[in-house]
Coordinates of C-alpha atoms in Angstrom, one line a residue:
Chain A
M92 CA -20.4 -45.9 35.8
K93 CA -22.7 -45.8 32.8
K94 CA -23.4 -42.1 33.4
T95 CA -19.6 -41.4 33.7
F96 CA -18.9 -43.1 30.5
F97 CA -21.7 -41.2 28.8
L98 CA -20.4 -37.9 30.0
F99 CA -16.9 -38.9 28.9
K100 CA -18.2 -39.6 25.4
I101 CA -20.0 -36.2 25.3
F102 CA -16.9 -34.5 26.5
S103 CA -14.7 -36.2 23.8
A104 CA -17.2 -35.3 21.1
L105 CA -17.2 -31.7 22.2
S106 CA -13.4 -31.6 22.2
L107 CA -13.3 -33.0 18.7
L108 CA -15.9 -30.4 17.6
L109 CA -13.9 -27.6 19.1
A110 CA -10.7 -28.8 17.5
A111 CA -12.5 -29.0 14.1
V112 CA -13.8 -25.4 14.5
S113 CA -10.2 -24.2 15.4
W114 CA -8.8 -26.1 12.4
A115 CA -11.4 -24.4 10.2
G116 CA -9.8 -21.1 11.2
E117 CA -10.8 -18.4 13.5
P118 CA -9.9 -15.0 12.1
V119 CA -6.5 -14.0 13.4
Q120 CA -5.3 -10.4 13.6
L121 CA -1.7 -9.7 12.8
R122 CA 0.3 -6.5 12.5
I123 CA 3.2 -6.1 10.0
L124 CA 5.6 -3.3 10.6
Y125 CA 8.1 -2.7 7.9
L126 CA 10.9 -0.4 6.6
N127 CA 13.3 -0.7 3.7
D128 CA 16.3 1.1 2.2
F129 CA 17.4 2.5 5.6
H130 CA 21.0 2.9 4.2
G131 CA 22.3 3.8 7.7
F132 CA 20.4 7.1 7.8
A133 CA 20.3 6.8 11.6
E134 CA 19.8 10.4 12.4
P135 CA 16.9 12.7 11.4
Y136 CA 17.6 14.9 8.4
Q137 CA 15.9 17.5 6.3
P138 CA 15.5 16.1 2.8
A139 CA 16.1 18.5 -0.1
G140 CA 13.0 20.7 -0.6
S141 CA 11.4 19.5 2.6
P142 CA 10.3 22.1 5.3
E143 CA 11.0 19.7 8.2
K144 CA 13.4 17.1 9.5
L145 CA 12.2 13.5 9.1
G146 CA 13.4 10.1 10.3
G147 CA 15.7 9.1 13.1
I148 CA 15.9 5.3 13.7
A149 CA 15.6 5.8 17.5
S150 CA 12.2 7.6 17.1
L151 CA 11.1 5.0 14.6
A152 CA 12.0 2.3 17.2
E153 CA 9.9 4.1 19.8
E154 CA 6.9 4.0 17.4
V155 CA 7.6 0.3 16.7
N156 CA 7.5 -0.5 20.4
R157 CA 4.2 1.4 20.9
L158 CA 2.6 -0.4 18.0
R159 CA 3.9 -3.8 19.0
K160 CA 2.0 -3.5 22.3
E161 CA -1.3 -3.3 20.6
R162 CA -1.4 -6.6 18.7
P163 CA 0.9 -9.5 17.6
T164 CA 3.5 -8.1 15.3
L165 CA 6.2 -8.9 12.8
L166 CA 8.9 -6.3 12.1
L167 CA 10.4 -6.7 8.6
A168 CA 13.3 -5.1 6.7
G169 CA 13.1 -4.8 2.9
G170 CA 16.9 -4.7 2.3
D171 CA 19.6 -2.1 1.8
M172 CA 20.0 -1.6 5.5
I173 CA 23.7 -1.7 6.1
Q174 CA 25.3 0.5 3.5
G175 CA 25.0 4.2 2.5
N176 CA 25.4 6.9 5.0
P177 CA 28.9 7.3 6.7
W178 CA 27.2 6.3 10.0
A179 CA 26.9 2.8 8.4
N180 CA 29.8 2.8 5.9
L181 CA 32.6 3.6 8.3
F182 CA 31.7 0.5 10.3
E183 CA 30.9 -1.7 7.3
G184 CA 27.3 -2.0 8.5
K185 CA 28.0 -3.1 12.0
S186 CA 26.1 -0.1 13.4
S187 CA 23.0 -1.0 11.4
I188 CA 23.0 -4.6 12.6
E189 CA 23.4 -3.5 16.2
V190 CA 20.4 -1.2 15.9
M191 CA 18.3 -3.9 14.1
N192 CA 19.1 -6.4 16.9
A193 CA 18.1 -3.9 19.5
M194 CA 14.8 -3.4 17.6
D195 CA 14.2 -7.2 17.5
F196 CA 13.5 -7.5 13.8
S197 CA 11.7 -10.6 12.7
A198 CA 13.5 -11.0 9.3
M199 CA 15.4 -9.1 6.6
V200 CA 15.8 -9.6 2.9
L201 CA 19.2 -8.9 1.4
G202 CA 19.4 -5.8 -0.7
N203 CA 21.9 -5.3 -3.6
H204 CA 23.9 -2.8 -1.5
E205 CA 24.4 -5.4 1.3
F206 CA 27.1 -6.8 -1.0
D207 CA 29.0 -3.6 -1.3
F208 CA 31.5 -4.3 1.4
G209 CA 32.3 -7.7 0.0
Q210 CA 31.1 -11.2 0.8
E211 CA 33.4 -11.8 3.8
V212 CA 32.1 -8.6 5.5
L213 CA 28.5 -9.6 4.6
K214 CA 28.9 -13.0 6.2
K215 CA 30.3 -11.4 9.3
R216 CA 27.3 -9.1 9.5
I217 CA 24.8 -11.9 8.9
R218 CA 26.4 -13.9 11.8
E219 CA 25.9 -10.9 14.0
T220 CA 22.2 -10.7 13.4
R221 CA 19.6 -12.1 15.8
F222 CA 17.1 -12.5 12.9
P223 CA 17.2 -14.5 9.7
V224 CA 18.6 -12.9 6.6
L225 CA 16.8 -14.1 3.5
A226 CA 17.3 -14.4 -0.3
A227 CA 15.7 -17.5 -1.9
N228 CA 17.2 -16.7 -5.3
V229 CA 20.8 -16.4 -4.3
Q230 CA 23.0 -19.5 -4.3
G231 CA 26.5 -19.8 -3.0
M232 CA 26.3 -18.2 0.4
S233 CA 25.3 -20.7 3.2
D234 CA 24.5 -18.0 5.7
I235 CA 21.5 -16.8 3.7
K236 CA 18.2 -18.6 4.1
P237 CA 15.6 -18.8 1.4
Y238 CA 12.7 -18.4 3.8
V239 CA 11.7 -18.6 7.4
L240 CA 8.6 -19.9 9.1
K241 CA 7.2 -17.9 12.0
E242 CA 4.2 -18.6 14.2
V243 CA 2.1 -15.7 15.5
S244 CA -1.1 -16.3 17.5
G245 CA -1.3 -19.8 16.0
L246 CA -0.9 -18.5 12.5
K247 CA 1.9 -20.1 10.5
I248 CA 3.6 -17.5 8.4
A249 CA 6.2 -18.1 5.7
I250 CA 8.5 -15.2 4.9
I251 CA 10.3 -15.7 1.6
G252 CA 13.2 -13.4 0.6
L253 CA 13.8 -12.3 -3.0
I254 CA 16.5 -9.9 -4.2
T255 CA 16.9 -8.1 -7.5
E256 CA 18.6 -10.1 -10.2
E257 CA 20.4 -6.9 -11.2
T258 CA 22.6 -7.1 -8.1
P259 CA 25.6 -8.3 -10.0
I260 CA 25.6 -5.2 -12.2
T261 CA 25.2 -2.7 -9.4
T262 CA 28.1 -3.7 -7.3
H263 CA 31.8 -4.4 -8.0
P264 CA 32.0 -7.9 -9.7
K265 CA 34.4 -9.1 -7.0
N266 CA 31.6 -8.7 -4.5
V267 CA 29.4 -11.3 -6.1
M268 CA 32.0 -13.7 -7.4
G269 CA 30.9 -17.3 -7.1
L270 CA 27.3 -16.4 -6.4
V271 CA 24.3 -17.2 -8.6
F272 CA 21.3 -14.9 -8.8
S273 CA 18.4 -17.0 -10.1
P274 CA 15.3 -15.8 -11.8
I275 CA 12.9 -14.6 -9.2
I276 CA 9.7 -16.2 -10.5
D277 CA 11.3 -19.7 -10.7
S278 CA 12.7 -19.2 -7.2
A279 CA 9.4 -18.1 -5.7
Q280 CA 7.6 -21.0 -7.3
K281 CA 10.2 -23.5 -6.1
V282 CA 9.9 -22.3 -2.5
L283 CA 6.1 -22.3 -2.6
R284 CA 6.2 -25.9 -3.8
E285 CA 8.5 -26.8 -0.9
L286 CA 6.3 -25.0 1.6
G287 CA 3.2 -26.8 0.4
D288 CA 0.2 -26.5 2.8
R289 CA 2.3 -25.6 5.8
P290 CA 1.8 -21.8 6.0
D291 CA -1.5 -20.0 6.6
L292 CA 0.1 -16.8 5.2
V293 CA 2.9 -16.3 2.7
I294 CA 4.8 -13.1 2.7
V295 CA 7.5 -12.2 0.2
L296 CA 10.0 -9.9 1.7
S297 CA 11.3 -8.4 -1.5
H298 CA 14.2 -6.2 -2.7
L299 CA 13.0 -6.3 -6.3
G300 CA 11.4 -2.9 -6.8
L301 CA 7.7 -2.1 -7.3
P302 CA 7.5 -2.9 -11.0
T303 CA 8.9 -6.4 -10.4
D304 CA 6.8 -6.8 -7.3
R305 CA 3.8 -6.3 -9.5
R306 CA 5.0 -8.8 -12.1
L307 CA 5.6 -11.3 -9.3
A308 CA 2.1 -10.8 -8.0
Q309 CA 0.7 -11.4 -11.5
A310 CA 2.9 -14.4 -12.2
V311 CA 2.8 -16.4 -9.0
K312 CA -0.3 -17.5 -7.1
G313 CA -0.2 -18.2 -3.4
I314 CA 1.5 -15.0 -2.1
Q315 CA -0.8 -12.9 0.1
L316 CA 1.6 -10.0 0.7
I317 CA 4.8 -8.5 -0.8
V318 CA 6.7 -6.2 1.5
G319 CA 9.1 -4.4 -0.9
G320 CA 12.1 -2.2 -1.3
H321 CA 14.8 -1.1 -3.8
T322 CA 12.8 1.5 -5.7
H323 CA 12.4 3.7 -2.5
T324 CA 8.7 4.0 -3.2
R325 CA 6.3 5.7 -0.8
I326 CA 3.2 3.5 -1.1
E327 CA 0.8 5.3 1.3
S328 CA -1.9 2.6 1.1
P329 CA -1.4 -1.0 0.1
M330 CA -1.7 -1.7 -3.6
K331 CA -3.5 -4.9 -4.7
V332 CA -2.4 -6.8 -7.8
D333 CA -4.2 -10.0 -8.7
G334 CA -5.2 -10.5 -5.0
T335 CA -1.7 -9.9 -3.6
L336 CA -1.1 -6.9 -1.4
I337 CA 2.0 -4.9 -2.1
V338 CA 3.6 -2.4 0.3
Q339 CA 6.8 -0.4 0.5
A340 CA 8.0 2.2 3.0
W341 CA 9.9 4.9 1.1
E342 CA 13.5 5.2 2.4
H343 CA 15.9 6.2 5.2
A344 CA 13.6 5.5 8.1
K345 CA 11.5 8.6 7.3
V346 CA 8.4 6.5 7.6
L347 CA 7.3 3.3 9.2
G348 CA 5.0 1.0 7.4
V349 CA 2.0 -0.3 9.4
L350 CA -0.2 -3.0 7.9
D351 CA -3.0 -4.7 10.0
L352 CA -4.2 -7.9 8.6
T353 CA -7.1 -10.3 9.5
V354 CA -6.3 -13.8 8.2
Q355 CA -8.7 -16.7 8.1
D356 CA -8.5 -19.9 6.2
R357 CA -5.3 -18.8 4.5
K358 CA -6.9 -15.7 3.2
V359 CA -6.5 -12.0 4.1
I360 CA -10.1 -11.2 4.8
Q361 CA -9.5 -7.6 6.0
Y362 CA -6.6 -5.2 5.8
E363 CA -5.7 -1.7 6.7
G364 CA -2.3 -0.1 5.9
K365 CA -0.6 3.2 6.1
L366 CA 2.8 4.9 6.4
T367 CA 3.5 6.7 9.7
V368 CA 5.8 9.6 9.1
I369 CA 8.6 9.7 11.6
R370 CA 8.8 13.3 12.9
P371 CA 11.6 13.4 15.4
D372 CA 10.3 16.4 17.2
K373 CA 7.1 14.6 17.9
I374 CA 8.3 11.1 18.8
R375 CA 10.9 10.7 21.6
P376 CA 13.8 8.5 20.7
E377 CA 13.8 4.9 22.2
P378 CA 16.7 5.1 24.7
S379 CA 18.5 1.8 23.9
V380 CA 18.5 2.5 20.2
A381 CA 19.4 6.2 20.8
E382 CA 22.4 5.0 22.8
I383 CA 23.6 2.9 19.9
V384 CA 23.1 5.7 17.4
N385 CA 25.0 8.2 19.5
R386 CA 27.8 5.8 20.2
F387 CA 28.5 5.2 16.6
Q388 CA 28.0 8.9 15.8
K389 CA 30.8 9.8 18.2
Q390 CA 33.0 7.1 16.7
T391 CA 32.2 8.5 13.2
A392 CA 33.4 11.9 14.2
A393 CA 36.6 10.4 15.7
I394 CA 37.2 8.4 12.5
L395 CA 36.7 11.4 10.2
D396 CA 39.3 13.2 12.3
E397 CA 41.9 10.4 11.9
V398 CA 45.1 11.1 10.1
I399 CA 45.3 8.9 7.0
G400 CA 48.4 10.4 5.3
E401 CA 50.6 13.4 4.7
A402 CA 50.6 15.8 1.8
Q403 CA 54.2 16.7 0.9
V404 CA 53.0 19.7 -1.1
D405 CA 49.9 21.9 -1.2
L406 CA 47.3 19.9 -3.2
Q407 CA 45.3 22.5 -5.0
G408 CA 41.8 21.6 -6.0
K409 CA 39.8 24.9 -6.0
G410 CA 41.1 26.0 -9.4
S411 CA 39.9 22.7 -11.0
R412 CA 37.0 24.3 -12.8
S413 CA 39.3 26.2 -15.2
Q414 CA 42.7 24.6 -15.4
E415 CA 44.8 21.5 -14.7
T416 CA 45.5 21.2 -10.9
N417 CA 47.8 18.9 -9.1
L418 CA 45.0 17.6 -7.0
G419 CA 42.9 17.1 -10.1
N420 CA 45.7 15.1 -11.6
L421 CA 46.1 13.0 -8.4
I422 CA 42.3 12.2 -8.3
A423 CA 42.3 11.3 -12.0
D424 CA 45.4 9.1 -11.6
I425 CA 43.9 7.3 -8.7
L426 CA 40.7 6.7 -10.6
R427 CA 42.6 5.3 -13.6
E428 CA 44.9 3.1 -11.5
E429 CA 42.1 1.7 -9.4
T430 CA 39.9 0.9 -12.4
Q431 CA 42.8 -0.1 -14.6
A432 CA 41.4 2.0 -17.4
D433 CA 43.4 3.5 -20.3
V434 CA 42.3 7.0 -19.5
A435 CA 40.4 8.8 -16.7
M436 CA 38.6 12.0 -16.4
T437 CA 36.6 13.7 -13.7
N438 CA 34.8 17.0 -13.8
G439 CA 36.7 19.9 -12.2
G440 CA 33.5 21.2 -10.6
G441 CA 33.3 18.1 -8.4
I442 CA 36.6 19.0 -6.7
R443 CA 35.7 21.6 -4.0
A444 CA 38.7 22.2 -1.7
D445 CA 42.4 22.2 -1.4
I446 CA 44.5 20.0 0.9
L447 CA 47.3 22.0 2.4
K448 CA 50.8 20.5 2.9
G449 CA 50.8 18.5 6.1
L450 CA 48.5 15.9 7.7
I451 CA 45.6 14.6 5.7
R452 CA 42.5 13.6 7.6
M453 CA 39.6 11.6 6.3
K454 CA 37.2 14.6 6.6
D455 CA 39.5 16.5 4.2
I456 CA 38.6 14.0 1.5
L457 CA 34.9 14.7 2.2
S458 CA 35.6 18.4 1.7
V459 CA 37.4 17.8 -1.5
L460 CA 34.9 15.3 -2.9
P461 CA 31.6 16.1 -1.2
F462 CA 29.4 14.6 -3.9
S463 CA 28.5 10.9 -3.9
N464 CA 30.0 10.1 -7.4
H465 CA 30.6 6.5 -8.3
P466 CA 33.3 5.2 -10.6
V467 CA 32.2 4.1 -14.1
V468 CA 34.4 2.6 -16.8
L469 CA 33.1 2.9 -20.4
K470 CA 34.5 1.5 -23.7
V471 CA 34.7 4.4 -26.1
N472 CA 36.3 4.8 -29.5
G473 CA 38.9 7.5 -30.3
H474 CA 36.4 9.7 -32.1
E475 CA 34.1 9.6 -29.1
L476 CA 36.9 10.3 -26.7
K477 CA 37.9 13.4 -28.7
S478 CA 34.2 14.6 -28.7
I479 CA 34.1 14.2 -24.9
F480 CA 37.0 16.5 -24.5
E481 CA 35.9 18.9 -27.2
Y482 CA 32.8 19.4 -25.0
G483 CA 34.7 19.5 -21.8
L484 CA 36.8 22.4 -23.0
T485 CA 33.9 24.5 -24.4
G486 CA 33.4 26.8 -21.4
P487 CA 34.7 30.4 -21.6
D488 CA 38.4 30.0 -22.0
G489 CA 37.6 26.3 -21.7
S490 CA 36.4 26.6 -18.1
G491 CA 33.3 25.4 -16.4
G492 CA 32.2 22.8 -14.0
G493 CA 32.8 20.2 -16.7
F494 CA 36.4 21.1 -17.2
P495 CA 38.1 17.8 -17.2
Q496 CA 40.9 16.7 -14.9
V497 CA 42.6 13.8 -16.7
S498 CA 45.0 10.9 -16.4
G499 CA 46.6 9.0 -19.3
I500 CA 46.0 11.8 -21.7
R501 CA 48.0 14.8 -22.9
L502 CA 46.3 17.3 -25.2
T503 CA 46.7 20.8 -26.5
Y504 CA 43.7 23.0 -27.5
N505 CA 43.0 26.4 -28.8
P506 CA 40.1 28.0 -26.8
A507 CA 39.6 30.5 -29.6
A508 CA 38.9 27.9 -32.3
P509 CA 35.3 27.0 -33.3
E510 CA 33.5 24.6 -31.0
G511 CA 34.3 21.0 -31.9
Q512 CA 37.6 22.0 -33.5
R513 CA 39.6 23.1 -30.5
I514 CA 41.8 20.1 -29.8
K515 CA 45.1 20.3 -31.8
D516 CA 47.0 17.4 -30.4
F517 CA 45.7 14.4 -28.4
Q518 CA 47.8 11.6 -27.0
V519 CA 46.7 8.5 -25.0
G520 CA 49.5 6.9 -23.1
G521 CA 52.0 8.9 -25.1
I522 CA 50.6 7.7 -28.5
P523 CA 48.5 9.9 -30.8
L524 CA 44.8 9.2 -30.5
D525 CA 43.5 6.7 -33.1
P526 CA 39.9 7.7 -33.9
N527 CA 39.0 4.1 -34.8
A528 CA 40.7 2.4 -31.8
W529 CA 38.8 1.5 -28.6
Y530 CA 39.8 2.8 -25.2
T531 CA 38.6 2.3 -21.7
L532 CA 37.6 5.6 -20.0
A533 CA 37.1 5.8 -16.3
T534 CA 34.9 8.6 -15.1
N535 CA 31.9 9.1 -12.7
D536 CA 28.2 8.4 -12.9
F537 CA 27.3 12.1 -12.7
L538 CA 29.0 12.7 -16.0
V539 CA 27.8 9.5 -17.6
A540 CA 24.3 10.5 -16.7
G541 CA 24.9 13.7 -18.7
G542 CA 25.8 15.9 -15.8
D543 CA 27.6 19.2 -16.5
G544 CA 26.0 18.9 -19.9
Y545 CA 28.1 15.9 -21.0
A546 CA 25.5 14.9 -23.5
V547 CA 28.2 13.2 -25.6
L548 CA 28.6 10.7 -22.8
K549 CA 24.9 10.0 -22.4
N550 CA 24.7 9.7 -26.2
I551 CA 27.1 6.9 -26.1
M552 CA 24.5 5.0 -24.0
E553 CA 21.8 5.9 -26.4
K554 CA 23.9 4.6 -29.3
N555 CA 24.6 1.5 -27.4
E556 CA 21.0 0.4 -27.4
G557 CA 20.9 -2.0 -30.3
A558 CA 24.6 -1.7 -31.0
S559 CA 26.2 -5.0 -31.6
I560 CA 29.9 -4.4 -31.7
P561 CA 31.5 -3.9 -29.3
D562 CA 29.1 -5.3 -26.7
H563 CA 29.0 -4.0 -23.2
R564 CA 30.1 -0.4 -23.4
V565 CA 29.9 -0.2 -19.6
I566 CA 32.8 -2.2 -18.2
L567 CA 32.2 -1.2 -14.6
F568 CA 29.6 0.7 -12.7
D569 CA 30.5 0.5 -9.0
L570 CA 27.6 1.8 -7.0
G571 CA 29.1 0.4 -3.9
R572 CA 32.1 2.8 -3.7
E573 CA 32.5 6.4 -4.3
I574 CA 35.4 8.2 -5.9
G575 CA 36.2 9.6 -2.4
D576 CA 36.5 6.0 -1.1
L577 CA 39.1 5.2 -3.8
V578 CA 41.1 8.4 -2.9
T579 CA 40.9 7.6 0.8
E580 CA 42.1 4.0 0.3
Y581 CA 45.0 5.2 -1.9
I582 CA 46.1 7.8 0.7
K583 CA 45.9 5.2 3.5
E584 CA 48.1 2.9 1.5
K585 CA 50.7 5.3 0.2
K586 CA 50.8 7.6 3.3
Q587 CA 53.1 10.2 1.7
I588 CA 51.3 12.0 -1.1
S589 CA 52.6 14.3 -3.7
A590 CA 51.3 15.5 -7.0
S591 CA 52.4 18.0 -9.6
L592 CA 51.3 20.0 -12.6
E593 CA 52.4 18.2 -15.8
G594 CA 50.9 20.1 -18.7
R595 CA 48.4 17.4 -19.4
I596 CA 46.0 20.0 -20.8
Q597 CA 47.7 22.9 -22.5
K598 CA 46.3 26.0 -24.3
E599 CA 47.9 26.9 -27.6
Y600 CA 46.6 29.9 -29.4
Chain B
M274 CA 18.0 1.1 -20.1
R275 CA 15.3 3.6 -21.2
I276 CA 12.9 5.3 -18.9
W277 CA 10.5 8.3 -19.4
L278 CA 10.5 11.4 -17.3
N279 CA 7.7 13.9 -18.1
D280 CA 7.2 11.9 -21.3
Q281 CA 10.9 12.5 -22.2
P282 CA 12.8 9.4 -23.0
L283 CA 16.1 9.0 -21.1
S284 CA 18.9 6.5 -21.7
L285 CA 20.7 5.4 -18.6
V286 CA 23.2 2.8 -17.6
P287 CA 21.4 -0.1 -15.8
G288 CA 21.8 0.4 -12.1
M289 CA 21.4 4.2 -12.3
K290 CA 18.9 5.8 -10.0
V291 CA 16.2 8.5 -10.0
R292 CA 18.8 11.1 -9.2
Q293 CA 20.8 10.4 -12.4
A294 CA 17.6 10.5 -14.5
L295 CA 17.0 14.0 -13.1
I296 CA 20.6 15.0 -13.8
Q297 CA 20.2 13.8 -17.4
A298 CA 16.9 15.7 -17.8
N299 CA 18.5 18.8 -16.3
L300 CA 15.8 18.8 -13.6
I301 CA 17.8 18.0 -10.5
Q302 CA 17.7 21.6 -9.3
E303 CA 13.8 21.3 -9.1
I304 CA 14.1 19.0 -6.1
E305 CA 15.6 21.8 -4.0
K306 CA 12.5 23.8 -4.8
G307 CA 10.3 21.0 -3.3
A308 CA 9.4 19.1 -6.5
K309 CA 8.8 15.4 -6.1
V310 CA 9.2 12.5 -8.5
L311 CA 6.2 10.2 -8.9
D312 CA 6.0 6.8 -10.5
E313 CA 3.3 5.8 -12.9
W314 CA 1.1 4.7 -10.1
G315 CA 1.3 8.1 -8.4
N316 CA 3.7 7.1 -5.6
E317 CA 6.5 9.4 -4.6
V318 CA 10.0 7.8 -5.1
G319 CA 13.3 8.7 -3.4
L320 CA 16.2 10.1 -5.4
D321 CA 18.2 7.0 -4.7
G322 CA 15.4 4.7 -5.8
A323 CA 16.3 2.1 -8.5
L324 CA 15.0 2.5 -12.0
E325 CA 13.7 -0.3 -14.2
D326 CA 13.6 -0.3 -18.0
G327 CA 10.4 1.1 -19.4
M328 CA 9.3 2.9 -16.2
R329 CA 7.5 6.2 -16.6
Y330 CA 7.9 9.0 -14.1
V331 CA 6.6 12.6 -13.7
L332 CA 8.2 15.5 -11.8
K333 CA 5.6 17.2 -9.8
S334 CA 6.4 20.8 -8.8
A335 CA 5.9 21.9 -5.3
E336 CA 2.4 23.3 -4.6

């Protein structure tokens, strides 16, 4: 009896000792797989200037499965997953979520482009996910969580989501109505206080961009790893800033991020990270993900072939580089109507095809407007507006890619007059232009960036820096929709489409 | 927003991306020839990558 009791005491002491050793923390190995800014680029493609095709989410999924078998793994998404390529856009991101569910993601942070289909669609998408969707600095949407706690091999891991505070200015204002985007440093510190001692490892899943990730690492202690996105940065080996590791996996599923960590006593004691390039000719596609990709690809082709309206006359676009066209008028009118601007202009060089009288299919719009140009509305004064058009009419005989197709404007010009003095008569809404009045001008981001040589537009931005009156020259910059989307929606609504030449821009020698 | 590309300052609307910076600098055609845009830490960035005020980039020609 005494012997039994003695053995029991020894056994209890040994158990306590073992428990103490466990609590002190054996090193735990963990693999973090990550991608960001997928934007629905489900199929492999050959990037501009690249000698080979890269990417393909089904091949990436196969690589994920292979790596998962080797050690305990988390699979993380750094945002901007559901919007971008038609494969995603035509289904408002449903295709992306289905693939992500099939790949068994551990968590995803919201990216700014997740809001581009509007809050109701985003809520629908979040409710379809089989993983948590995170953003600790967004208030007003209950489906979003600030963080999630995961346990892997006994390791308690907190994953905190943070999204760029610039989201409200990169999507249509209606998409973020009622939401508050709080400062990220405050939000991170608040969550860390709430988490306290619970996690052994804190990961920030960020859609902030690398510069802000670095500032976060410098400003906030207690974050061991930031898995980033937004800047589409190809960080080949993890960066370290003030003890925090920072990684990011480029874009479009062209690479998979692989980070192996050894964690002990709440510290990363060893790490090794790289980006694995996804070469579709070398990695077979994972069958269940390939099935989803192909299914939505077939539906994409069917949708693009759908009839959306009927042209009552030939809509001529090909001549838009040198003269007013009825299709140019229609596109400019749609841009002005949808943005409620005083005037609208788009560059003739961006209109690449005609739509013949008869049925209009969605793919016809892609042919007419193949470039991903987004609507921008600027506040300009009359003097600036005239300068914009003086430039636009400076090609030989006033032609060139920048030749403007317009709405809300009538002007006459003499192509033979000296540069800067060609416009003779300029009316906005039927009233002579007032050089000192302010007008709202709807155009596209290509021109505002200075494309087709529109330096006068980019100079407005330069002048704006430090300008006090009027504030906010940029009224709208809708990165979530393209001009082609506005045209498609218009045609779907009106069904019967007609447009005519009206002498909006006339030569007068 | 102001960024620098090859030490040239560019003024862009907040929200614009690497692509628009290249357009403004009249360098977008270099991408077709295999050039890459690198951030100030030497990382390649995608054309649809977000920009941040004050960032510096270089365009590296294809080798």
